[in-house]
């Protein structure tokens, strides 16, 4: 941004809210004291008592009776009990119930509005712009005009809404009515209360919703955005400005949001750069152009457990087992399989009296998980394998030869992948008639292919052939007992086969390439699988052909014995056009007349075709996908 543009931005800032168009209406929904309120729903007797929810050695949230007695969020348990001796403490380290209610809230909102932008377990941004447009259209088409009114507190007052030139007053009115419907439905269905902010962007809807908590809603006039921002306590009250950013801003002598609004943007740019400086300036004025981002399933699912210092590895292993069990409960209904696990360790240094937090992660094999009755579960022995990997990461972060003090451990699943099941799964695809496991092709021995050729030639009179099951390959034999038949190729497939045969025959034109399976392209393998083995023949095959290979007249009743190249399926050869047969024969004859073939034998380079241990390997692609589907 040029200097003149920056100055224009500053001059425009005082009137930007008045002249700006405000087409959107965003609701920010925040469940009141979420963990504590869920506990109240599950245990109604707690409603009349001051109580807090404990995680580790801290009170993470509490009801309003406890707050009136000086108990705060994220305060040490000891300090809270000193301020409120009658405080009832509820253990909230198991998040299962909270996540269940969070999911119910999401499902309810999704049924009302479609996707929302979820923030944590208890916050949602809801874009109700389209809902409002529908209501306005219905009002215009109706013979009786519906009157709308503001519901709940307004900032600063109703007359302020008339100052905006974009006529957003009606939209915000309907927004307050929708917010009221959401709050009522939430109370009736889930027995939960919430606070809602209504504004024209996400930043302001979140901030204004905090004005009249709990169990209330507040709407903000767009023209009052700048004044509203000035009333916030400090810089960190702005969503998006954290402790470090606030400290850097204060280094410039800025102590309040109003000072940030009036600060020279050029100086701000020197400190933070152009983009960040403009973003800070806009946030101080209540301007937020960030898009509404509908949320999907969580990208990570994790748990942490804090405790008194432990210094024995077996104690850590025990806690990891407990964390993994709780973590599996949380993802059992997710329908996805994690492919990575992250381990978190917090080490306490008594000498320096500080804590160091460190994380490491490793990948997880999909075979560790299975789907049973619609729930994701660990396979047999998977828990021990995962814990073994977790402890390996733990050992890399903690020096077991030295005294250590661990005060927190955590596990987190990430890189989730949908569990494919049903007819669209890969496992089902691999079980189709025409599918073969090409990974076993290179393990066929010369003896195997030879025995296969003999078997195949005895069946060439039959129009259909049995499919080869590569899972049944033993040391030196093939099981050809399959009952399924190969479908006759369509004209399109037949044309492709013809082109494939020509291309492959040309690859064999050099001595080094003759019958070398290591150079066969997997993409060129014929799905029937017979062609793959038969291409290793070293002697030509003679077949009865109704076609004359020479340009001479022949009667339709006469049949000739014709030699064909050794790398072509006899049944396919008979279906090839005459010109293609001639070209293939010429290419083959050129190859066989090369100097290397004058000895009378065909030299086959040594490859990995000889029997190896890999021929006995049962770890096939098909088994892998079936096991994990």
Coordinates of C-alpha atoms in Angstrom, one line a residue:
X1 CA 0.0 0.0 0.0
X2 CA 1.4 3.4 -1.0
X3 CA 1.7 6.3 1.5
X4 CA -1.1 8.3 -0.1
X5 CA -3.4 5.2 0.1
X6 CA -2.5 4.7 3.8
X7 CA -3.4 8.4 4.6
X8 CA -6.6 8.1 2.6
X9 CA -7.5 5.0 4.7
X10 CA -7.0 7.0 8.0
X11 CA -9.1 10.0 6.8
X12 CA -11.8 7.6 5.7
X13 CA -11.9 5.7 9.0
X14 CA -14.1 8.1 10.9
X15 CA -17.0 7.7 8.4
X16 CA -16.3 4.3 7.1
X17 CA -19.1 2.6 9.1
X18 CA -21.7 5.1 7.9
X19 CA -20.9 4.7 4.2
X20 CA -20.1 1.0 4.2
X21 CA -22.7 -1.5 3.0
X22 CA -23.7 -4.1 5.6
X23 CA -25.5 -6.9 3.7
X24 CA -24.7 -9.7 6.2
X25 CA -26.1 -10.6 9.5
X26 CA -23.9 -12.9 11.7
X27 CA -24.9 -14.5 15.0
X28 CA -22.3 -15.6 17.5
X29 CA -23.7 -18.2 19.8
X30 CA -21.8 -19.0 23.1
X31 CA -23.1 -21.6 25.5
X32 CA -23.0 -20.1 29.0
X33 CA -20.4 -21.7 31.4
X34 CA -20.6 -24.8 29.1
X35 CA -18.8 -27.5 31.1
X36 CA -20.6 -26.4 34.3
X37 CA -24.0 -26.1 32.7
X38 CA -23.7 -29.6 31.2
X39 CA -23.0 -30.9 34.8
X40 CA -26.1 -29.0 36.0
X41 CA -28.2 -30.7 33.3
X42 CA -26.9 -34.1 34.3
X43 CA -27.0 -33.4 38.1
X44 CA -29.8 -30.8 38.7
X45 CA -29.0 -30.6 42.4
X46 CA -25.9 -28.6 41.5
X47 CA -27.9 -25.6 40.3
X48 CA -28.4 -24.3 43.8
X49 CA -24.8 -24.7 44.9
X50 CA -21.6 -22.9 44.0
X51 CA -19.5 -25.4 42.0
X52 CA -16.6 -25.5 39.7
X53 CA -15.3 -28.0 37.1
X54 CA -11.7 -29.2 37.8
X55 CA -9.1 -30.3 35.3
X56 CA -5.8 -31.2 36.9
X57 CA -5.1 -28.6 39.6
X58 CA -7.2 -25.8 38.1
X59 CA -10.8 -24.8 38.0
X60 CA -11.5 -24.3 34.3
X61 CA -15.1 -23.0 34.7
X62 CA -17.8 -22.5 37.3
X63 CA -21.4 -21.5 37.6
X64 CA -22.4 -17.9 38.4
X65 CA -23.1 -18.7 42.1
X66 CA -19.4 -19.5 42.4
X67 CA -18.4 -16.4 40.4
X68 CA -20.3 -14.2 42.8
X69 CA -18.1 -15.6 45.6
X70 CA -14.8 -14.8 43.8
X71 CA -14.2 -18.0 41.9
X72 CA -12.9 -17.5 38.4
X73 CA -12.1 -19.5 35.3
X74 CA -8.7 -21.1 34.9
X75 CA -7.7 -20.4 38.5
X76 CA -5.7 -22.7 40.8
X77 CA -8.0 -25.0 42.8
X78 CA -6.3 -24.1 46.0
X79 CA -7.0 -20.4 45.5
X80 CA -10.6 -21.0 44.6
X81 CA -11.2 -23.1 47.8
X82 CA -9.7 -20.3 49.9
X83 CA -12.1 -17.8 48.4
X84 CA -15.1 -20.2 48.5
X85 CA -14.7 -23.0 51.1
X86 CA -18.2 -24.4 50.3
X87 CA -17.3 -24.8 46.6
X88 CA -18.4 -28.1 45.2
X89 CA -15.7 -29.5 42.9
X90 CA -16.6 -31.7 39.9
X91 CA -13.9 -33.6 38.0
X92 CA -14.2 -32.5 34.3
X93 CA -11.1 -34.3 32.9
X94 CA -13.3 -36.8 31.0
X95 CA -14.7 -34.7 28.1
X96 CA -17.1 -37.4 26.9
X97 CA -20.3 -35.8 28.1
X98 CA -19.3 -32.3 27.0
X99 CA -18.5 -33.6 23.5
X100 CA -21.8 -35.4 23.4
X101 CA -23.7 -32.2 24.1
X102 CA -21.5 -30.2 21.7
X103 CA -22.5 -32.6 19.0
X104 CA -26.2 -32.3 19.8
X105 CA -25.9 -28.5 19.6
X106 CA -24.2 -28.7 16.3
X107 CA -26.8 -31.1 14.9
X108 CA -29.7 -28.8 16.1
X109 CA -28.1 -25.8 14.5
X110 CA -27.4 -27.7 11.3
X111 CA -31.0 -28.7 11.1
X112 CA -32.0 -25.1 11.4
X113 CA -29.5 -23.3 9.2
X114 CA -27.2 -25.8 7.6
X115 CA -23.4 -25.7 8.2
X116 CA -22.2 -23.3 10.9
X117 CA -18.6 -22.2 11.7
X118 CA -17.8 -24.0 14.9
X119 CA -15.2 -22.6 17.4
X120 CA -14.3 -25.1 20.1
X121 CA -17.0 -27.1 21.8
X122 CA -19.4 -24.3 22.7
X123 CA -19.2 -21.5 20.2
X124 CA -20.7 -21.1 16.7
X125 CA -20.8 -18.4 14.1
X126 CA -24.1 -18.6 12.2
X127 CA -24.6 -16.7 8.9
X128 CA -28.4 -16.0 8.8
X129 CA -28.2 -13.6 5.8
X130 CA -30.1 -16.0 3.5
X131 CA -32.7 -16.8 6.1
X132 CA -33.4 -13.1 6.5
X133 CA -33.6 -12.5 2.8
X134 CA -36.2 -15.3 2.6
X135 CA -38.3 -13.7 5.3
X136 CA -38.1 -10.3 3.6
X137 CA -39.3 -11.9 0.3
X138 CA -42.1 -13.7 2.1
X139 CA -43.2 -10.4 3.7
X140 CA -43.3 -8.6 0.4
X141 CA -45.3 -11.4 -1.3
X142 CA -47.8 -11.5 1.7
X143 CA -51.0 -9.5 1.6
X144 CA -50.5 -8.7 5.3
X145 CA -47.3 -6.9 6.1
X146 CA -45.5 -8.4 9.1
X147 CA -44.0 -6.0 11.6
X148 CA -40.6 -6.8 13.0
X149 CA -39.2 -5.6 16.3
X150 CA -35.8 -5.7 18.1
X151 CA -35.6 -8.3 20.7
X152 CA -33.2 -8.0 23.6
X153 CA -30.6 -5.3 24.4
X154 CA -29.3 -3.0 21.7
X155 CA -26.1 -1.0 21.5
X156 CA -26.3 1.9 21.8
X157 CA -30.1 2.4 21.2
X158 CA -32.7 1.9 18.5
X159 CA -32.4 5.4 17.0
X160 CA -28.8 4.8 16.1
X161 CA -29.9 2.1 13.6
X162 CA -31.6 4.7 11.5
X163 CA -28.3 6.5 10.8
X164 CA -27.0 3.8 8.5
X165 CA -27.5 4.5 4.8
X166 CA -27.7 0.8 3.7
X167 CA -31.1 0.2 5.4
X168 CA -29.7 -2.7 7.5
X169 CA -32.1 -2.0 10.4
X170 CA -34.8 -4.4 9.2
X171 CA -32.2 -7.1 8.6
X172 CA -30.8 -6.8 12.1
X173 CA -34.3 -6.7 13.5
X174 CA -35.1 -10.1 11.9
X175 CA -31.7 -11.3 13.1
X176 CA -32.7 -10.7 16.7
X177 CA -35.9 -12.6 16.2
X178 CA -33.9 -15.6 14.8
X179 CA -31.5 -15.4 17.7
X180 CA -34.5 -15.6 20.1
X181 CA -35.8 -18.7 18.3
X182 CA -32.4 -20.4 18.6
X183 CA -32.2 -19.7 22.3
X184 CA -35.7 -20.9 22.9
X185 CA -35.1 -24.1 20.9
X186 CA -31.8 -24.8 22.7
X187 CA -33.5 -24.3 26.1
X188 CA -36.4 -26.6 25.2
X189 CA -34.5 -29.4 23.6
X190 CA -31.2 -29.5 25.5
X191 CA -32.0 -27.5 28.7
X192 CA -29.0 -25.2 27.9
X193 CA -28.8 -21.4 28.0
X194 CA -26.6 -19.3 25.7
X195 CA -25.6 -15.7 24.9
X196 CA -25.9 -14.4 21.3
X197 CA -24.3 -11.4 19.6
X198 CA -25.9 -10.0 16.4
X199 CA -23.9 -7.8 14.1
X200 CA -22.9 -7.4 10.5
X201 CA -19.5 -9.2 10.8
X202 CA -18.0 -12.0 12.9
X203 CA -15.7 -9.8 15.0
X204 CA -18.4 -7.5 16.3
X205 CA -21.0 -10.3 16.8
X206 CA -18.6 -12.1 19.1
X207 CA -17.6 -9.0 21.1
X208 CA -21.2 -7.6 21.5
X209 CA -22.5 -11.0 22.6
X210 CA -20.3 -10.7 25.7
X211 CA -22.1 -7.5 26.9
X212 CA -25.1 -9.0 28.6
X213 CA -24.2 -12.6 29.6
X214 CA -25.6 -15.0 30.7
X215 CA -28.7 -16.1 28.9
X216 CA -29.2 -13.0 26.8
X217 CA -28.6 -11.5 23.4
X218 CA -27.4 -8.1 22.1
X219 CA -27.5 -6.4 18.7
X220 CA -25.0 -3.8 17.6
X221 CA -25.7 -0.8 15.3
X222 CA -23.1 -0.8 12.5
X223 CA -22.6 3.0 12.8
X224 CA -21.7 2.6 16.5
X225 CA -18.9 0.1 15.8
X226 CA -16.0 2.5 16.4
X227 CA -17.5 3.8 19.7
X228 CA -18.3 0.3 20.8
X229 CA -14.7 -0.8 20.3
X230 CA -13.4 2.1 22.4
X231 CA -15.4 0.8 25.4
X232 CA -13.6 -2.6 25.5
X233 CA -11.2 -3.0 28.4
X234 CA -7.9 -3.4 26.7
X235 CA -6.1 -4.4 23.5
X236 CA -6.4 -8.1 24.3
X237 CA -10.2 -7.8 24.3
X238 CA -10.1 -7.8 20.5
X239 CA -10.4 -11.3 19.1
X240 CA -7.2 -12.0 17.2
X241 CA -4.8 -9.9 19.4
X242 CA -3.0 -12.2 21.8
X243 CA -0.5 -11.6 24.6
X244 CA 2.6 -11.2 22.4
X245 CA 0.9 -9.0 19.8
X246 CA -0.5 -6.8 22.5
X247 CA 3.0 -6.5 24.1
X248 CA 4.4 -5.4 20.7
X249 CA 1.7 -2.8 20.3
X250 CA 2.3 -1.4 23.8
X251 CA 6.0 -1.0 22.8
X252 CA 4.8 1.9 20.6
X253 CA 3.2 3.6 23.6
X254 CA -0.3 2.4 22.7
X255 CA -2.3 1.4 25.8
X256 CA -6.0 1.4 24.6
X257 CA -8.0 0.6 21.6
X258 CA -8.9 4.2 21.1
X259 CA -5.2 5.1 20.9
X260 CA -4.7 2.3 18.4
X261 CA -7.6 3.8 16.3
X262 CA -5.9 7.2 16.2
X263 CA -2.3 6.0 15.9
X264 CA -0.3 6.8 12.8
X265 CA -0.6 3.8 10.5
X266 CA 2.8 4.6 8.9
X267 CA 4.5 4.0 12.2
X268 CA 2.4 0.9 12.8
X269 CA 3.5 -0.4 9.4
X270 CA 7.2 0.0 10.3
X271 CA 6.6 -2.1 13.3
X272 CA 4.3 -4.8 11.9
X273 CA 4.5 -4.6 8.1
X274 CA 1.9 -3.4 5.7
X275 CA -0.7 -6.2 5.9
X276 CA -0.5 -6.7 9.7
X277 CA -0.7 -2.9 10.3
X278 CA -3.8 -2.5 8.2
X279 CA -5.4 -5.6 9.9
X280 CA -4.7 -4.1 13.4
X281 CA -6.1 -0.8 12.3
X282 CA -9.3 -2.4 10.9
X283 CA -9.9 -4.5 14.0
X284 CA -9.6 -1.5 16.2
X285 CA -12.4 0.1 14.2
X286 CA -14.6 -3.0 14.2
X287 CA -13.9 -3.8 10.5
X288 CA -13.8 -7.5 9.7
X289 CA -13.8 -8.8 6.2
X290 CA -13.0 -12.4 7.1
X291 CA -15.2 -15.0 5.3
X292 CA -17.7 -17.3 7.0
X293 CA -16.2 -20.7 7.0
X294 CA -18.6 -23.6 7.5
X295 CA -17.0 -26.3 9.7
X296 CA -16.6 -29.9 9.0
X297 CA -15.5 -32.7 11.3
X298 CA -12.6 -31.8 13.6
X299 CA -9.1 -32.2 12.1
X300 CA -7.7 -33.3 15.5
X301 CA -9.1 -35.0 18.6
X302 CA -6.9 -34.9 21.7
X303 CA -6.8 -35.2 25.4
X304 CA -4.4 -33.9 28.1
X305 CA -4.0 -34.9 31.7
X306 CA -2.2 -32.8 34.3
X307 CA -1.2 -34.2 37.7
X308 CA 1.4 -34.0 40.4
X309 CA 4.9 -34.6 39.2
X310 CA 5.8 -38.2 38.2
X311 CA 9.3 -39.5 37.7
X312 CA 8.8 -43.2 36.8
X313 CA 8.3 -44.4 33.2
X314 CA 5.8 -47.0 34.2
X315 CA 3.5 -44.3 35.7
X316 CA 3.7 -42.5 32.4
X317 CA 2.8 -45.7 30.5
X318 CA -0.2 -46.2 32.8
X319 CA -1.5 -42.7 32.1
X320 CA -1.0 -43.1 28.3
X321 CA -3.1 -46.3 28.5
X322 CA -5.9 -44.3 30.2
X323 CA -5.7 -41.4 27.7
X324 CA -5.8 -43.8 24.8
X325 CA -8.9 -45.5 26.1
X326 CA -10.7 -42.2 26.6
X327 CA -9.5 -41.0 23.2
X328 CA -11.0 -44.1 21.5
X329 CA -14.4 -43.4 23.1
X330 CA -14.3 -39.9 21.6
X331 CA -13.7 -41.0 18.0
X332 CA -15.8 -44.2 18.0
X333 CA -18.7 -42.4 16.3
X334 CA -16.6 -40.3 14.1
X335 CA -16.5 -42.7 11.2
X336 CA -12.9 -41.8 10.3
X337 CA -9.6 -43.4 11.1
X338 CA -6.6 -41.4 12.4
X339 CA -3.3 -41.7 10.6
X340 CA -1.1 -39.9 13.1
X341 CA -0.8 -39.6 16.8
X342 CA 0.9 -36.7 18.7
X343 CA 2.4 -37.1 22.2
X344 CA 2.6 -34.1 24.5
X345 CA 4.9 -33.9 27.5
X346 CA 5.3 -31.1 30.0
X347 CA 8.5 -31.3 32.1
X348 CA 8.9 -29.3 35.3
X349 CA 12.4 -28.0 36.2
X350 CA 12.5 -27.5 40.0
X351 CA 15.8 -25.6 39.8
X352 CA 14.5 -23.1 37.3
X353 CA 10.9 -23.4 38.6
X354 CA 9.5 -23.4 35.1
X355 CA 7.9 -25.9 32.8
X356 CA 8.8 -26.9 29.2
X357 CA 6.2 -28.3 26.9
X358 CA 7.3 -30.6 24.1
X359 CA 5.5 -32.6 21.4
X360 CA 6.4 -35.3 18.9
X361 CA 4.2 -37.4 16.6
X362 CA 4.3 -40.5 14.4
X363 CA 2.2 -42.2 11.8
X364 CA -0.4 -44.9 12.5
X365 CA -1.3 -47.8 10.2
X366 CA -4.9 -48.0 9.2
X367 CA -4.8 -51.7 10.0
X368 CA -4.8 -50.8 13.7
X369 CA -8.5 -49.8 13.5
X370 CA -11.6 -51.5 12.4
X371 CA -15.3 -50.6 12.1
X372 CA -17.7 -52.8 14.1
X373 CA -21.4 -52.0 14.4
X374 CA -20.7 -48.5 13.0
X375 CA -18.1 -47.7 15.6
X376 CA -14.4 -47.3 15.2
X377 CA -12.5 -49.7 17.4
X378 CA -8.9 -50.9 17.9
X379 CA -8.0 -54.3 16.4
X380 CA -6.6 -57.1 18.5
X381 CA -3.2 -56.1 19.9
X382 CA -3.4 -52.6 18.4
X383 CA -3.4 -50.9 21.8
X384 CA -0.1 -52.4 22.8
X385 CA 1.4 -51.4 19.4
X386 CA 0.2 -47.8 19.8
X387 CA 1.4 -47.5 23.3
X388 CA 4.8 -48.9 22.3
X389 CA 5.1 -46.2 19.7
X390 CA 3.9 -43.6 22.2
X391 CA 6.5 -44.6 24.7
X392 CA 9.2 -44.5 22.0
X393 CA 8.3 -40.8 21.4
X394 CA 8.2 -40.3 25.2
X395 CA 11.8 -41.7 25.5
X396 CA 13.0 -39.3 22.8
X397 CA 11.6 -36.3 24.8
X398 CA 12.6 -37.4 28.3
X399 CA 16.1 -38.3 29.3
X400 CA 15.5 -41.4 31.4
X401 CA 19.1 -41.4 32.7
X402 CA 18.4 -38.1 34.5
X403 CA 15.9 -37.3 37.2
X404 CA 12.7 -36.0 35.5
X405 CA 9.4 -34.5 36.7
X406 CA 6.4 -34.9 34.3
X407 CA 3.3 -32.8 35.2
X408 CA 1.3 -33.3 32.0
X409 CA 0.8 -35.9 29.3
X410 CA -1.3 -35.7 26.2
X411 CA -2.4 -37.7 23.2
X412 CA -3.9 -36.4 20.0
X413 CA -5.2 -38.1 16.9
X414 CA -4.9 -36.3 13.6
X415 CA -4.8 -36.7 9.8
X416 CA -8.2 -38.5 9.8
X417 CA -9.3 -40.5 6.8
X418 CA -12.8 -41.7 6.0
X419 CA -13.3 -45.4 6.6
X420 CA -14.4 -46.7 3.2
X421 CA -17.1 -49.4 3.3
X422 CA -19.7 -50.8 1.0
X423 CA -19.8 -51.2 -2.7
X424 CA -17.7 -48.1 -3.4
X425 CA -14.8 -49.3 -1.2
X426 CA -11.4 -50.2 -2.6
X427 CA -11.7 -53.7 -1.2
X428 CA -14.9 -54.2 -3.1
X429 CA -13.3 -52.9 -6.3
X430 CA -10.4 -55.3 -5.9
X431 CA -12.9 -58.2 -5.8
X432 CA -14.3 -57.5 -9.3
X433 CA -14.0 -60.2 -11.9
X434 CA -11.4 -58.5 -14.0
X435 CA -9.1 -57.5 -11.2
X436 CA -5.8 -59.1 -10.5
X437 CA -3.0 -58.4 -8.0
X438 CA -0.2 -57.2 -10.2
X439 CA 2.2 -57.2 -7.4
X440 CA 2.6 -61.0 -7.7
X441 CA 3.3 -60.9 -11.5
X442 CA 7.1 -60.6 -11.0
X443 CA 7.2 -63.6 -8.7
X444 CA 6.2 -66.1 -11.4
X445 CA 9.0 -68.6 -12.1
X446 CA 9.8 -69.9 -15.6
X447 CA 8.6 -73.3 -14.4
X448 CA 5.4 -71.8 -13.3
X449 CA 4.7 -70.0 -16.5
X450 CA 5.7 -73.1 -18.5
X451 CA 3.2 -75.3 -16.6
X452 CA 0.6 -72.5 -17.1
X453 CA 1.2 -72.4 -20.8
X454 CA 0.6 -76.1 -21.1
X455 CA -2.6 -75.8 -19.2
X456 CA -3.7 -72.7 -21.2
X457 CA -3.1 -74.3 -24.6
X458 CA -5.3 -77.2 -23.7
X459 CA -8.1 -74.6 -23.1
X460 CA -7.7 -72.4 -26.2
X461 CA -10.7 -74.0 -27.9
X462 CA -13.0 -72.7 -25.2
X463 CA -14.2 -69.1 -25.7
X464 CA -13.9 -68.3 -22.0
X465 CA -11.1 -68.8 -19.6
X466 CA -10.8 -69.0 -15.9
X467 CA -9.3 -66.1 -14.1
X468 CA -6.0 -66.5 -12.3
X469 CA -6.1 -65.9 -8.5
X470 CA -2.7 -64.7 -7.6
X471 CA -3.3 -65.2 -3.9
X472 CA -3.2 -68.9 -4.4
X473 CA 0.3 -69.0 -6.0
X474 CA 2.5 -71.4 -4.2
X475 CA 6.2 -72.1 -4.8
X476 CA 6.1 -73.6 -8.3
X477 CA 2.4 -74.0 -9.1
X478 CA -0.7 -72.0 -9.9
X479 CA -4.3 -72.8 -8.9
X480 CA -6.5 -72.4 -11.9
X481 CA -9.7 -73.7 -10.3
X482 CA -11.5 -70.3 -10.4
X483 CA -15.1 -70.6 -11.5
X484 CA -15.5 -67.1 -12.9
X485 CA -15.2 -66.4 -16.6
X486 CA -13.6 -63.6 -18.5
X487 CA -16.0 -61.4 -20.3
X488 CA -15.5 -61.1 -24.1
X489 CA -13.9 -57.7 -24.7
X490 CA -16.0 -55.0 -26.3
X491 CA -14.9 -53.5 -29.7
X492 CA -13.4 -50.5 -27.9
X493 CA -11.4 -52.8 -25.6
X494 CA -10.4 -55.0 -28.5
X495 CA -9.0 -52.0 -30.3
X496 CA -7.0 -51.0 -27.3
X497 CA -5.7 -54.5 -27.0
X498 CA -4.5 -54.4 -30.6
X499 CA -2.6 -51.2 -30.0
X500 CA -1.2 -52.6 -26.8
X501 CA 0.1 -55.7 -28.5
X502 CA 1.8 -53.7 -31.2
X503 CA 3.5 -51.4 -28.7
X504 CA 4.6 -54.2 -26.5
X505 CA 6.0 -56.2 -29.5
X506 CA 8.1 -53.2 -30.4
X507 CA 9.6 -53.1 -26.9
X508 CA 10.9 -56.6 -27.5
X509 CA 12.7 -55.6 -30.7
X510 CA 16.0 -55.4 -28.8
X511 CA 17.8 -58.4 -27.3
X512 CA 18.1 -56.9 -23.8
X513 CA 14.4 -56.5 -23.6
X514 CA 13.2 -59.9 -24.6
X515 CA 10.9 -61.4 -21.9
X516 CA 12.2 -59.2 -19.1
X517 CA 9.3 -58.9 -16.6
X518 CA 11.2 -56.3 -14.7
X519 CA 10.7 -53.9 -17.6
X520 CA 7.0 -54.7 -18.1
X521 CA 4.8 -51.7 -17.3
X522 CA 2.1 -52.6 -14.8
X523 CA -0.3 -50.3 -16.6
X524 CA 0.1 -52.5 -19.7
X525 CA -0.8 -55.8 -18.0
X526 CA -3.9 -57.4 -19.5
X527 CA -6.5 -57.8 -16.8
X528 CA -7.2 -61.4 -17.9
X529 CA -3.7 -62.2 -16.6
X530 CA -3.1 -65.0 -19.0
X531 CA -1.3 -62.7 -21.4
X532 CA 1.2 -61.7 -18.7
X533 CA 2.5 -65.2 -18.3
X534 CA 2.2 -66.3 -21.8
X535 CA 4.3 -63.5 -23.0
X536 CA 7.3 -65.2 -21.5
X537 CA 7.2 -68.1 -24.0
X538 CA 10.4 -68.5 -25.8
X539 CA 9.1 -70.7 -28.7
X540 CA 6.5 -69.8 -31.2
X541 CA 3.0 -71.3 -31.2
X542 CA 1.3 -72.8 -34.2
X543 CA -2.4 -72.3 -34.5
X544 CA -5.1 -73.1 -37.1
X545 CA -6.0 -69.8 -38.7
X546 CA -8.7 -69.1 -41.2
X547 CA -6.7 -66.2 -42.5
X548 CA -4.1 -66.3 -45.3
X549 CA -0.9 -64.7 -44.3
X550 CA 0.0 -64.3 -47.9
X551 CA -1.7 -62.1 -50.5
X552 CA -2.9 -65.1 -52.5
X553 CA -6.4 -66.5 -53.0
X554 CA -7.6 -69.1 -50.6
X555 CA -10.9 -70.8 -50.2
X556 CA -13.1 -70.1 -47.3
X557 CA -13.1 -73.7 -46.4
X558 CA -9.4 -74.1 -46.2
X559 CA -7.4 -73.7 -43.0
X560 CA -3.7 -73.1 -42.6
X561 CA -1.4 -73.7 -39.7
X562 CA 0.3 -70.4 -39.0
X563 CA 3.2 -69.6 -36.7
X564 CA 2.6 -66.7 -34.3
X565 CA 5.1 -64.7 -32.2
X566 CA 5.7 -66.2 -28.8
X567 CA 4.6 -63.1 -26.9
X568 CA 1.0 -63.0 -28.1
X569 CA -2.1 -64.8 -26.8
X570 CA -3.3 -67.3 -29.5
X571 CA -7.0 -66.5 -28.9
X572 CA -6.3 -62.8 -29.3
X573 CA -4.2 -63.4 -32.4
X574 CA -7.2 -64.9 -34.2
X575 CA -9.2 -61.8 -33.6
X576 CA -6.6 -59.4 -34.9
X577 CA -7.0 -57.8 -38.3
X578 CA -4.9 -59.3 -41.1
X579 CA -2.7 -56.2 -41.5
X580 CA -2.0 -56.2 -37.7
X581 CA -1.0 -59.9 -37.9
X582 CA 1.4 -59.2 -40.7
X583 CA 3.1 -56.3 -38.9
X584 CA 3.5 -58.4 -35.7
X585 CA 4.9 -61.3 -37.7
X586 CA 7.4 -59.0 -39.5
X587 CA 8.6 -57.5 -36.2
X588 CA 9.0 -60.9 -34.7
X589 CA 10.9 -62.3 -37.7
X590 CA 13.2 -59.3 -37.6
X591 CA 14.0 -60.0 -33.9
X592 CA 14.6 -63.7 -34.4
X593 CA 17.0 -63.1 -37.3
X594 CA 19.3 -60.9 -35.2
X595 CA 22.9 -62.0 -34.6
X596 CA 22.2 -63.0 -31.0
X597 CA 19.7 -65.6 -32.2
X598 CA 22.0 -67.3 -34.7
X599 CA 22.9 -69.9 -32.1
X600 CA 19.5 -71.5 -32.4
X601 CA 18.4 -70.7 -28.9
X602 CA 16.7 -67.6 -27.4
X603 CA 18.7 -66.1 -24.6
X604 CA 16.6 -64.9 -21.7
X605 CA 18.3 -62.5 -19.3
X606 CA 18.3 -63.6 -15.7
X607 CA 15.7 -61.8 -13.7
X608 CA 13.9 -62.2 -10.5
X609 CA 11.6 -64.7 -12.1
X610 CA 13.2 -67.6 -10.3
X611 CA 11.4 -68.8 -7.3
X612 CA 11.9 -66.6 -4.3
X613 CA 10.5 -66.2 -0.8
X614 CA 8.3 -63.4 -2.2
X615 CA 6.3 -66.0 -4.0
X616 CA 5.0 -67.2 -0.7
X617 CA 4.1 -63.8 0.6
X618 CA 0.4 -63.6 1.4
X619 CA 0.4 -59.8 2.1
X620 CA -1.5 -58.9 -1.0
X621 CA -3.2 -55.6 -1.9
X622 CA -6.6 -57.3 -1.8
X623 CA -6.1 -58.6 1.7
X624 CA -4.8 -55.2 2.9
X625 CA -7.9 -53.4 1.8
X626 CA -10.3 -56.1 2.9
X627 CA -8.7 -56.1 6.3
X628 CA -9.1 -52.4 6.7
X629 CA -12.5 -51.9 5.2

